[in-house]
Structures are given as structure tokens and as C-alpha cells.
PDB file of C-alpha atoms in Angstrom:
ATOM      1  CA  MET R   1     -11.309  -7.254 -27.808  1.00  0.00           C
ATOM      2  CA  HIS R   2     -15.057  -7.582 -27.954  1.00  0.00           C
ATOM      3  CA  PRO R   3     -17.331  -5.849 -25.477  1.00  0.00           C
ATOM      4  CA  GLY R   4     -19.821  -8.604 -25.670  1.00  0.00           C
ATOM      5  CA  THR R   5     -20.861 -10.459 -28.745  1.00  0.00           C
ATOM      6  CA  ALA R   6     -22.669  -7.645 -30.562  1.00  0.00           C
ATOM      7  CA  VAL R   7     -19.615  -6.089 -32.141  1.00  0.00           C
ATOM      8  CA  ASP R   8     -17.569  -7.334 -35.001  1.00  0.00           C
ATOM      9  CA  PRO R   9     -14.316  -5.392 -34.836  1.00  0.00           C
ATOM     10  CA  GLY R  10     -13.730  -6.015 -38.506  1.00  0.00           C
ATOM     11  CA  PRO R  11     -10.131  -5.724 -39.630  1.00  0.00           C
ATOM     12  CA  ALA R  12      -9.110  -3.929 -36.443  1.00  0.00           C
ATOM     13  CA  GLY R  13      -8.638  -7.217 -34.571  1.00  0.00           C
ATOM     14  CA  PRO R  14      -6.264  -8.857 -37.070  1.00  0.00           C
ATOM     15  CA  VAL R  15      -4.466  -5.570 -37.571  1.00  0.00           C
ATOM     16  CA  THR R  16      -3.887  -5.245 -33.816  1.00  0.00           C
ATOM     17  CA  ALA R  17      -2.729  -8.854 -33.597  1.00  0.00           C
ATOM     18  CA  ALA R  18      -0.311  -8.365 -36.509  1.00  0.00           C
ATOM     19  CA  ALA R  19       1.018  -5.145 -34.915  1.00  0.00           C
ATOM     20  CA  GLY R  20       1.716  -6.936 -31.628  1.00  0.00           C
ATOM     21  CA  LEU R  21       3.579  -9.776 -33.352  1.00  0.00           C
ATOM     22  CA  LEU R  22       5.468  -7.388 -35.632  1.00  0.00           C
ATOM     23  CA  ALA R  23       6.573  -5.324 -32.619  1.00  0.00           C
ATOM     24  CA  ALA R  24       7.898  -8.470 -31.003  1.00  0.00           C
ATOM     25  CA  ALA R  25       9.815  -9.441 -34.143  1.00  0.00           C
ATOM     26  CA  VAL R  26      11.367  -5.927 -34.364  1.00  0.00           C
ATOM     27  CA  TYR R  27      12.326  -6.108 -30.680  1.00  0.00           C
ATOM     28  CA  LEU R  28      14.003  -9.483 -31.076  1.00  0.00           C
ATOM     29  CA  SER R  29      15.873  -8.314 -34.157  1.00  0.00           C
ATOM     30  CA  ALA R  30      17.190  -5.264 -32.295  1.00  0.00           C
ATOM     31  CA  ALA R  31      18.276  -7.376 -29.358  1.00  0.00           C
ATOM     32  CA  ALA R  32      20.057  -9.818 -31.647  1.00  0.00           C
ATOM     33  CA  ARG R  33      21.841  -6.886 -33.314  1.00  0.00           C
ATOM     34  CA  LEU R  34      23.173  -5.798 -29.933  1.00  0.00           C
ATOM     35  CA  ARG R  35      24.466  -9.249 -29.133  1.00  0.00           C
ATOM     36  CA  ARG R  36      26.168  -9.632 -32.523  1.00  0.00           C
ATOM     37  CA  ARG R  37      28.286  -6.588 -31.853  1.00  0.00           C
ATOM     38  CA  GLY R  38      29.184  -7.909 -28.395  1.00  0.00           C
ATOM     39  CA  ASP R  39      26.787  -5.923 -26.178  1.00  0.00           C
ATOM     40  CA  ALA R  40      24.868  -7.604 -23.385  1.00  0.00           C
ATOM     41  CA  TRP R  41      21.067  -7.600 -23.333  1.00  0.00           C
ATOM     42  CA  PRO R  42      19.153  -9.842 -20.917  1.00  0.00           C
ATOM     43  CA  ARG R  43      17.307 -12.719 -22.511  1.00  0.00           C
ATOM     44  CA  TRP R  44      14.436 -12.375 -20.051  1.00  0.00           C
ATOM     45  CA  ARG R  45      13.609  -9.029 -21.597  1.00  0.00           C
ATOM     46  CA  ASP R  46      13.248 -10.740 -24.984  1.00  0.00           C
ATOM     47  CA  ALA R  47      10.858 -13.188 -23.380  1.00  0.00           C
ATOM     48  CA  SER R  48       8.930 -10.421 -21.638  1.00  0.00           C
ATOM     49  CA  PHE R  49       8.387  -8.350 -24.808  1.00  0.00           C
ATOM     50  CA  THR R  50       7.513 -11.456 -26.879  1.00  0.00           C
ATOM     51  CA  ALA R  51       4.993 -12.506 -24.303  1.00  0.00           C
ATOM     52  CA  GLY R  52       3.504  -8.995 -24.352  1.00  0.00           C
ATOM     53  CA  GLY R  53       3.146  -9.123 -28.201  1.00  0.00           C
ATOM     54  CA  ALA R  54       1.617 -12.619 -28.085  1.00  0.00           C
ATOM     55  CA  SER R  55      -0.787 -11.592 -25.317  1.00  0.00           C
ATOM     56  CA  LEU R  56      -1.950  -8.553 -27.268  1.00  0.00           C
ATOM     57  CA  ALA R  57      -2.454 -10.697 -30.388  1.00  0.00           C
ATOM     58  CA  TRP R  58      -4.499 -13.206 -28.411  1.00  0.00           C
ATOM     59  CA  ALA R  59      -6.601 -10.465 -26.861  1.00  0.00           C
ATOM     60  CA  ALA R  60      -7.300  -9.060 -30.346  1.00  0.00           C
ATOM     61  CA  VAL R  61      -8.373 -12.245 -32.090  1.00  0.00           C
ATOM     62  CA  GLY R  62      -8.621 -14.983 -29.486  1.00  0.00           C
ATOM     63  CA  SER R  63     -11.713 -16.223 -27.650  1.00  0.00           C
ATOM     64  CA  SER R  64     -12.117 -16.217 -23.869  1.00  0.00           C
ATOM     65  CA  PRO R  65     -14.148 -18.552 -21.719  1.00  0.00           C
ATOM     66  CA  GLY R  66     -17.307 -17.365 -19.973  1.00  0.00           C
ATOM     67  CA  GLY R  67     -20.163 -15.140 -21.023  1.00  0.00           C
ATOM     68  CA  PRO R  68     -19.866 -11.968 -23.132  1.00  0.00           C
ATOM     69  CA  PHE R  69     -19.064  -9.669 -20.231  1.00  0.00           C
ATOM     70  CA  THR R  70     -16.590 -12.092 -18.626  1.00  0.00           C
ATOM     71  CA  ALA R  71     -14.830 -12.623 -21.932  1.00  0.00           C
ATOM     72  CA  HIS R  72     -14.669  -8.885 -22.510  1.00  0.00           C
ATOM     73  CA  MET R  73     -13.162  -8.339 -19.067  1.00  0.00           C
ATOM     74  CA  VAL R  74     -10.510 -11.013 -19.573  1.00  0.00           C
ATOM     75  CA  GLN R  75      -9.474  -9.357 -22.855  1.00  0.00           C
ATOM     76  CA  HIS R  76      -9.607  -5.960 -21.241  1.00  0.00           C
ATOM     77  CA  LEU R  77      -7.178  -7.087 -18.481  1.00  0.00           C
ATOM     78  CA  VAL R  78      -4.774  -8.636 -20.959  1.00  0.00           C
ATOM     79  CA  ALA R  79      -4.725  -5.684 -23.397  1.00  0.00           C
ATOM     80  CA  GLY R  80      -4.899  -2.907 -20.841  1.00  0.00           C
ATOM     81  CA  MET R  81      -2.811  -4.193 -17.938  1.00  0.00           C
ATOM     82  CA  PHE R  82      -0.759  -7.353 -18.470  1.00  0.00           C
ATOM     83  CA  ALA R  83       0.526  -6.771 -22.013  1.00  0.00           C
ATOM     84  CA  PRO R  84       1.626  -3.210 -21.153  1.00  0.00           C
ATOM     85  CA  LEU R  85       3.478  -4.523 -18.112  1.00  0.00           C
ATOM     86  CA  LEU R  86       5.293  -7.110 -20.171  1.00  0.00           C
ATOM     87  CA  PHE R  87       6.197  -4.496 -22.788  1.00  0.00           C
ATOM     88  CA  VAL R  88       7.477  -1.931 -20.268  1.00  0.00           C
ATOM     89  CA  LEU R  89       9.541  -4.498 -18.310  1.00  0.00           C
ATOM     90  CA  ALA R  90      11.502  -5.123 -21.544  1.00  0.00           C
ATOM     91  CA  SER R  91      12.754  -1.489 -21.668  1.00  0.00           C
ATOM     92  CA  PRO R  92      12.001  -1.032 -25.382  1.00  0.00           C
ATOM     93  CA  VAL R  93      13.132   2.606 -25.523  1.00  0.00           C
ATOM     94  CA  THR R  94      16.519   1.776 -24.016  1.00  0.00           C
ATOM     95  CA  LEU R  95      16.918  -1.090 -26.464  1.00  0.00           C
ATOM     96  CA  ALA R  96      16.081   1.161 -29.421  1.00  0.00           C
ATOM     97  CA  LEU R  97      18.471   3.884 -28.357  1.00  0.00           C
ATOM     98  CA  ARG R  98      21.269   1.318 -28.039  1.00  0.00           C
ATOM     99  CA  ALA R  99      20.491  -0.495 -31.244  1.00  0.00           C
ATOM    100  CA  LEU R 100      19.998   2.527 -33.499  1.00  0.00           C
ATOM    101  CA  ALA R 101      23.106   3.844 -35.176  1.00  0.00           C
ATOM    102  CA  PRO R 102      23.933   7.515 -34.562  1.00  0.00           C
ATOM    103  CA  GLY R 103      21.870   9.529 -37.014  1.00  0.00           C
ATOM    104  CA  ALA R 104      18.433  11.041 -37.592  1.00  0.00           C
ATOM    105  CA  GLY R 105      16.439   8.064 -36.317  1.00  0.00           C
ATOM    106  CA  ARG R 106      18.232   7.950 -33.003  1.00  0.00           C
ATOM    107  CA  ARG R 107      18.061  11.704 -32.555  1.00  0.00           C
ATOM    108  CA  ALA R 108      14.323  11.688 -33.298  1.00  0.00           C
ATOM    109  CA  LEU R 109      13.633   8.988 -30.771  1.00  0.00           C
ATOM    110  CA  LEU R 110      15.722  10.732 -28.141  1.00  0.00           C
ATOM    111  CA  ALA R 111      13.930  14.015 -28.830  1.00  0.00           C
ATOM    112  CA  LEU R 112      10.567  12.302 -28.499  1.00  0.00           C
ATOM    113  CA  ALA R 113      11.483  10.595 -25.210  1.00  0.00           C
ATOM    114  CA  HIS R 114      12.695  13.979 -23.812  1.00  0.00           C
ATOM    115  CA  SER R 115       9.900  16.090 -25.271  1.00  0.00           C
ATOM    116  CA  ARG R 116       7.589  18.212 -23.162  1.00  0.00           C
ATOM    117  CA  GLY R 117       4.568  16.317 -24.500  1.00  0.00           C
ATOM    118  CA  ALA R 118       5.917  12.939 -23.481  1.00  0.00           C
ATOM    119  CA  GLY R 119       6.790  14.415 -20.091  1.00  0.00           C
ATOM    120  CA  TRP R 120       3.175  15.520 -19.532  1.00  0.00           C
ATOM    121  CA  LEU R 121       1.672  12.260 -20.736  1.00  0.00           C
ATOM    122  CA  LEU R 122       3.952  10.373 -18.326  1.00  0.00           C
ATOM    123  CA  PHE R 123       3.137  12.672 -15.376  1.00  0.00           C
ATOM    124  CA  PRO R 124       1.796  10.015 -12.950  1.00  0.00           C
ATOM    125  CA  PRO R 125      -1.419  11.800 -11.886  1.00  0.00           C
ATOM    126  CA  LEU R 126      -2.363  12.479 -15.515  1.00  0.00           C
ATOM    127  CA  ALA R 127      -1.538   8.939 -16.574  1.00  0.00           C
ATOM    128  CA  ALA R 128      -3.635   7.572 -13.689  1.00  0.00           C
ATOM    129  CA  LEU R 129      -6.531   9.837 -14.623  1.00  0.00           C
ATOM    130  CA  LEU R 130      -6.458   8.728 -18.260  1.00  0.00           C
ATOM    131  CA  ASP R 131      -6.284   5.108 -17.223  1.00  0.00           C
ATOM    132  CA  ALA R 132      -8.685   4.789 -14.267  1.00  0.00           C
ATOM    133  CA  GLY R 133     -10.851   7.769 -15.232  1.00  0.00           C
ATOM    134  CA  GLY R 134     -11.338   6.323 -18.736  1.00  0.00           C
ATOM    135  CA  LEU R 135     -12.574   3.043 -17.296  1.00  0.00           C
ATOM    136  CA  TRP R 136     -15.117   4.784 -15.084  1.00  0.00           C
ATOM    137  CA  LEU R 137     -16.319   6.752 -18.090  1.00  0.00           C
ATOM    138  CA  LEU R 138     -16.571   3.582 -20.158  1.00  0.00           C
ATOM    139  CA  TYR R 139     -18.442   1.439 -17.666  1.00  0.00           C
ATOM    140  CA  ARG R 140     -20.480   4.009 -15.735  1.00  0.00           C
ATOM    141  CA  THR R 141     -22.014   5.897 -18.674  1.00  0.00           C
ATOM    142  CA  GLY R 142     -23.769   4.783 -21.807  1.00  0.00           C
ATOM    143  CA  LEU R 143     -20.415   4.624 -23.657  1.00  0.00           C
ATOM    144  CA  PHE R 144     -19.973   0.876 -23.210  1.00  0.00           C
ATOM    145  CA  ALA R 145     -23.451   0.106 -24.593  1.00  0.00           C
ATOM    146  CA  THR R 146     -22.973   2.475 -27.482  1.00  0.00           C
ATOM    147  CA  ALA R 147     -19.539   1.058 -28.312  1.00  0.00           C
ATOM    148  CA  ARG R 148     -21.126  -2.387 -28.612  1.00  0.00           C
ATOM    149  CA  GLU R 149     -23.216  -1.120 -31.495  1.00  0.00           C
ATOM    150  CA  VAL R 150     -20.819   1.260 -33.281  1.00  0.00           C
ATOM    151  CA  PRO R 151     -17.736  -0.521 -34.668  1.00  0.00           C
ATOM    152  CA  TRP R 152     -15.515   2.555 -35.054  1.00  0.00           C
ATOM    153  CA  LEU R 153     -16.263   3.655 -31.444  1.00  0.00           C
ATOM    154  CA  HIS R 154     -15.575   0.146 -30.252  1.00  0.00           C
ATOM    155  CA  VAL R 155     -12.138   0.256 -31.869  1.00  0.00           C
ATOM    156  CA  LEU R 156     -11.480   3.743 -30.549  1.00  0.00           C
ATOM    157  CA  VAL R 157     -12.401   2.743 -26.978  1.00  0.00           C
ATOM    158  CA  HIS R 158     -10.044  -0.209 -27.008  1.00  0.00           C
ATOM    159  CA  LEU R 159      -7.216   1.776 -28.511  1.00  0.00           C
ATOM    160  CA  HIS R 160      -7.645   4.184 -25.593  1.00  0.00           C
ATOM    161  CA  VAL R 161      -7.635   1.269 -23.070  1.00  0.00           C
ATOM    162  CA  MET R 162      -4.362  -0.044 -24.511  1.00  0.00           C
ATOM    163  CA  ALA R 163      -2.700   3.341 -24.822  1.00  0.00           C
ATOM    164  CA  ALA R 164      -3.749   4.506 -21.348  1.00  0.00           C
ATOM    165  CA  GLY R 165      -2.634   1.209 -19.813  1.00  0.00           C
ATOM    166  CA  LEU R 166       0.736   1.544 -21.491  1.00  0.00           C
ATOM    167  CA  LEU R 167       1.204   5.152 -20.410  1.00  0.00           C
ATOM    168  CA  PHE R 168       0.251   4.405 -16.786  1.00  0.00           C
ATOM    169  CA  THR R 169       2.534   1.377 -16.582  1.00  0.00           C
ATOM    170  CA  PHE R 170       5.362   3.349 -18.158  1.00  0.00           C
ATOM    171  CA  SER R 171       4.916   6.232 -15.713  1.00  0.00           C
ATOM    172  CA  VAL R 172       4.851   3.963 -12.660  1.00  0.00           C
ATOM    173  CA  CYS R 173       7.811   1.712 -13.596  1.00  0.00           C
ATOM    174  CA  GLY R 174      10.112   4.505 -14.834  1.00  0.00           C
ATOM    175  CA  LEU R 175      12.553   2.050 -16.441  1.00  0.00           C
ATOM    176  CA  ASP R 176      13.333   3.826 -19.680  1.00  0.00           C
ATOM    177  CA  PRO R 177      15.117   7.178 -20.127  1.00  0.00           C
ATOM    178  CA  VAL R 178      12.490   9.894 -20.454  1.00  0.00           C
ATOM    179  CA  ARG R 179      12.254  13.650 -19.834  1.00  0.00           C
ATOM    180  CA  ARG R 180      11.919  13.214 -16.057  1.00  0.00           C
ATOM    181  CA  ARG R 181      11.625  10.386 -13.582  1.00  0.00           C
ATOM    182  CA  TRP R 182       9.115  11.331 -10.922  1.00  0.00           C
ATOM    183  CA  SER R 183       9.687  10.446  -7.299  1.00  0.00           C
ATOM    184  CA  PRO R 184       8.814   6.883  -6.237  1.00  0.00           C
ATOM    185  CA  ARG R 185       6.500   8.360  -3.579  1.00  0.00           C
ATOM    186  CA  LEU R 186       4.410  10.093  -6.246  1.00  0.00           C
ATOM    187  CA  ARG R 187       4.421   7.047  -8.455  1.00  0.00           C
ATOM    188  CA  GLY R 188       3.474   4.757  -5.532  1.00  0.00           C
ATOM    189  CA  ALA R 189       0.676   7.108  -4.477  1.00  0.00           C
ATOM    190  CA  MET R 190      -0.801   7.114  -8.015  1.00  0.00           C
ATOM    191  CA  LEU R 191      -0.537   3.332  -8.168  1.00  0.00           C
ATOM    192  CA  LEU R 192      -2.512   3.083  -4.927  1.00  0.00           C
ATOM    193  CA  ALA R 193      -5.054   5.622  -6.124  1.00  0.00           C
ATOM    194  CA  ALA R 194      -5.550   3.949  -9.502  1.00  0.00           C
ATOM    195  CA  GLY R 195      -5.789   0.557  -7.792  1.00  0.00           C
ATOM    196  CA  ALA R 196      -8.441   1.842  -5.444  1.00  0.00           C
ATOM    197  CA  ALA R 197     -10.425   3.334  -8.315  1.00  0.00           C
ATOM    198  CA  HIS R 198     -10.146   0.079 -10.301  1.00  0.00           C
ATOM    199  CA  ALA R 199     -11.291  -1.996  -7.326  1.00  0.00           C
ATOM    200  CA  ALA R 200     -14.209   0.323  -6.565  1.00  0.00           C
ATOM    201  CA  LEU R 201     -15.334   0.130 -10.207  1.00  0.00           C
ATOM    202  CA  ALA R 202     -15.179  -3.645 -10.139  1.00  0.00           C
ATOM    203  CA  ARG R 203     -17.346  -3.728  -6.989  1.00  0.00           C
ATOM    204  CA  SER R 204     -19.865  -1.392  -8.572  1.00  0.00           C
ATOM    205  CA  LEU R 205     -20.060  -3.602 -11.685  1.00  0.00           C
ATOM    206  CA  TYR R 206     -20.709  -6.592  -9.437  1.00  0.00           C
ATOM    207  CA  ALA R 207     -23.793  -4.787  -8.148  1.00  0.00           C
ATOM    208  CA  ALA R 208     -24.981  -3.258 -11.447  1.00  0.00           C
ATOM    209  CA  GLY R 209     -23.855  -3.647 -15.043  1.00  0.00           C
ATOM    210  CA  PRO R 210     -22.939  -0.824 -17.416  1.00  0.00           C
ATOM    211  CA  PRO R 211     -25.972   1.352 -18.253  1.00  0.00           C
ATOM    212  CA  GLY R 212     -27.833   0.143 -21.305  1.00  0.00           C
ATOM    213  CA  THR R 213     -26.661  -3.444 -21.093  1.00  0.00           C
ATOM    214  CA  ALA R 214     -28.446  -6.611 -19.944  1.00  0.00           C
ATOM    215  CA  PHE R 215     -25.845  -9.237 -19.120  1.00  0.00           C
ATOM    216  CA  SER R 216     -26.882 -12.175 -16.979  1.00  0.00           C
ATOM    217  CA  ALA R 217     -26.241 -11.878 -13.250  1.00  0.00           C
ATOM    218  CA  SER R 218     -23.776 -14.783 -13.218  1.00  0.00           C
ATOM    219  CA  ASP R 219     -21.855 -13.348 -16.219  1.00  0.00           C
ATOM    220  CA  LEU R 220     -21.767  -9.901 -14.658  1.00  0.00           C
ATOM    221  CA  HIS R 221     -20.579 -11.199 -11.283  1.00  0.00           C
ATOM    222  CA  THR R 222     -17.848 -13.369 -12.824  1.00  0.00           C
ATOM    223  CA  GLY R 223     -16.652 -10.481 -15.066  1.00  0.00           C
ATOM    224  CA  ALA R 224     -16.540  -8.122 -12.099  1.00  0.00           C
ATOM    225  CA  GLN R 225     -14.548 -10.647 -10.064  1.00  0.00           C
ATOM    226  CA  VAL R 226     -12.113 -11.111 -12.976  1.00  0.00           C
ATOM    227  CA  MET R 227     -11.622  -7.322 -13.046  1.00  0.00           C
ATOM    228  CA  TYR R 228     -11.201  -7.100  -9.257  1.00  0.00           C
ATOM    229  CA  TYR R 229      -8.734  -9.927  -8.727  1.00  0.00           C
ATOM    230  CA  GLY R 230      -6.981  -9.620 -12.086  1.00  0.00           C
ATOM    231  CA  GLY R 231      -6.423  -5.894 -11.440  1.00  0.00           C
ATOM    232  CA  ASP R 232      -4.996  -6.644  -7.985  1.00  0.00           C
ATOM    233  CA  LEU R 233      -2.537  -9.099  -9.526  1.00  0.00           C
ATOM    234  CA  ALA R 234      -1.322  -6.628 -12.157  1.00  0.00           C
ATOM    235  CA  GLU R 235      -1.033  -3.811  -9.609  1.00  0.00           C
ATOM    236  CA  ALA R 236       0.877  -6.030  -7.222  1.00  0.00           C
ATOM    237  CA  ALA R 237       3.365  -6.757 -10.017  1.00  0.00           C
ATOM    238  CA  LEU R 238       3.675  -3.021 -10.688  1.00  0.00           C
ATOM    239  CA  ALA R 239       4.343  -2.435  -6.971  1.00  0.00           C
ATOM    240  CA  VAL R 240       7.148  -5.030  -6.983  1.00  0.00           C
ATOM    241  CA  VAL R 241       8.779  -3.321  -9.988  1.00  0.00           C
ATOM    242  CA  LEU R 242       8.461   0.121  -8.323  1.00  0.00           C
ATOM    243  CA  ALA R 243       9.895  -1.143  -5.028  1.00  0.00           C
ATOM    244  CA  GLY R 244      12.805  -2.766  -6.863  1.00  0.00           C
ATOM    245  CA  SER R 245      13.692   0.395  -8.697  1.00  0.00           C
ATOM    246  CA  TRP R 246      13.361   2.409  -5.474  1.00  0.00           C
ATOM    247  CA  TYR R 247      15.712   0.008  -3.654  1.00  0.00           C
ATOM    248  CA  ALA R 248      18.267   0.183  -6.471  1.00  0.00           C
ATOM    249  CA  ALA R 249      18.153   3.995  -6.598  1.00  0.00           C
ATOM    250  CA  THR R 250      18.626   4.204  -2.831  1.00  0.00           C
ATOM    251  CA  GLY R 251      21.697   1.967  -3.112  1.00  0.00           C
ATOM    252  CA  ARG R 252      23.166   4.152  -5.804  1.00  0.00           C
ATOM    253  CA  ALA R 253      22.593   7.260  -3.743  1.00  0.00           C
ATOM    254  CA  ARG R 254      24.389   5.713  -0.765  1.00  0.00           C
ATOM    255  CA  THR R 255      27.295   4.766  -3.002  1.00  0.00           C
ATOM    256  CA  ARG R 256      27.584   8.338  -4.243  1.00  0.00           C
ATOM    257  CA  ARG R 257      27.548   9.697  -0.684  1.00  0.00           C
ATOM    258  CA  ALA R 258      30.206   7.228   0.428  1.00  0.00           C
ATOM    259  CA  ARG R 259      32.375   8.187  -2.551  1.00  0.00           C
ATOM    260  CA  ALA R 260      31.964  11.878  -1.711  1.00  0.00           C
ATOM    261  CA  ASP R 261      33.027  11.171   1.886  1.00  0.00           C
ATOM    262  CA  ARG R 262      36.160   9.373   0.684  1.00  0.00           C
ATOM    263  CA  ASN R 263      37.001  12.301  -1.561  1.00  0.00           C
ATOM    264  CA  GLY R 264      37.578  14.616   1.395  1.00  0.00           C
ATOM    265  CA  THR R 265      34.373  16.375   2.145  1.00  0.00           C
ATOM    266  CA  GLY R 266      35.046  15.787   5.878  1.00  0.00           C
ATOM    267  CA  GLY R 267      32.029  13.593   6.228  1.00  0.00           C
ATOM    268  CA  HIS R 268      29.708  16.344   5.039  1.00  0.00           C
ATOM    269  CA  ALA R 269      28.842  15.263   1.510  1.00  0.00           C
ATOM    270  CA  PRO R 270      26.505  17.577  -0.320  1.00  0.00           C
ATOM    271  CA  ARG R 271      22.932  16.504   0.021  1.00  0.00           C
ATOM    272  CA  ARG R 272      21.652  14.664  -3.004  1.00  0.00           C
ATOM    273  CA  ASP R 273      18.119  13.768  -3.860  1.00  0.00           C
ATOM    274  CA  VAL R 274      17.464  10.143  -4.546  1.00  0.00           C
ATOM    275  CA  LYS R 275      17.332   9.503  -8.211  1.00  0.00           C
ATOM    276  CA  VAL R 276      15.193   6.601  -9.263  1.00  0.00           C
ATOM    277  CA  GLY R 277      16.717   4.344 -11.829  1.00  0.00           C
TER     278      GLY R 277
END
């Protein structure tokens, strides 16, 4: 994840790549454990998480085509948007809760997922602010140029990009059991807001590069287009996941109401809010 060619990330790149591959190996091991004891776990989730780990590893140590800014933007999209989506689609928290034996480890994970801190971090407006707001801060201040010269800041910036992308994707999809699942309307609104902010930033980068940098015009334009269209693609995928979970939750709510009617409530089942699964 190099913002240009001026920065050598040092050991951070290989460490990130190793972490991505190790996470994939742990996930596959947990899924295999479930299947050995007779539980079902979709194979496509294995593929999704493995692809996420491989994508992150590639973004950390691989090389991208194009000039420095274009290469940076490709790696930014992979690490900050597509890898998080692949990870979240695999429902890793659900898998861990099912694979862990009853005991301290499982209790600790459950407590973390239901903690107040996790709830705040996954509050969609906050997650959107950390994600989109962080990108505006990176590309529309001198932070990007400074990070190209300071290795530790470069690593910190990209850790934030990955973490913020993961939090935002997690908050929009709402696939794993956490403290609270926010309404699909709120999650959809934040997806639209973040997408608009991302697109506006890409347009502004097409017109003018980050302060303190001097990329060629063709490199800058290509990088901005990669950010614009790549962001649209990732956000469209998120919208499909959100719509699917909304549809499933609505179906479950209708089933509950029909069951209440059959149980003798005289056709006046108590009103229930739609719970998003």
C-alpha cells in the first residue's frame, strides 16, 4: 500500500500480507471444525474470506499497473473497500461463536461483540464519518504528502483506511450478531451519503491532486477515475447485500405476524418492528 513511490513501508507490508493469509487459514480451520462435527457452513463463505485475505496480501506487497497515484488508488480500493466486503460477507464473528467451545474465549468474544464500544463504532453515521471523512482528510490536506515521506505515518494512515473500511462495511451489512442492528433505512442512508462523499472526492482529485504532490495529469486523472468507478462498484455490492438482508427480514416479520394471527389474536397481531437479519 504505497502512496506513490517515495515510501518504503518496511516490514509493515509483509506483516500485513502475512496477517491476511493467516486470518484466512484460521477461518478455514474453524469452518472445517464445524463440518467435522456435522454442522453446515456454506463453502462460498470460505471462498469469500480467503479471497479477502489474498486481496489484502496482494495490496500489501503486490505491484499495480499505472503511475504512482493510480497504483496507490488501486491498492486503496482493494484494502479499504473490496477486502473488507469479502471479509464481512463471510460472517467471521458468527463462525467464531459457533466454532469456539463454551468457555472463556467464547464469552470474551460475545462480550466484545455486544459491548458498548463496539456498538458505538458500528453506529452507521460514525462509521461513515470515520471512513469517508478520513479520506477527505487524507487527500484534501497535506497529510497525504507528509505520509509519503514519513514511514510510520504512512503505515498508520493505511491501517486507518483498512480499519475504517471494515467498520463501515460491517455496519452497513449487519450480518454478524452485534450489540444492535440498526434499521436498514439508516444504513442505506449512510451508504448513500458515504458514496456521495467518495464520488465528490474522486471528482475533486480529477481536477487537482492532493496538496503538496506533483503527479502527472494523466496519472492523476486515471487514479481519480479508478477511485470513482471502483468505489461505485463496491458500493453497489454493499447495496445488494443490504437489500437482500432487508428482504429477508421483512419475510421473517410477515411470518411472525401470520403465526400470531393463527394463534388466536383475532387478526390483530401485536405490532412488531422489522428486525433486520
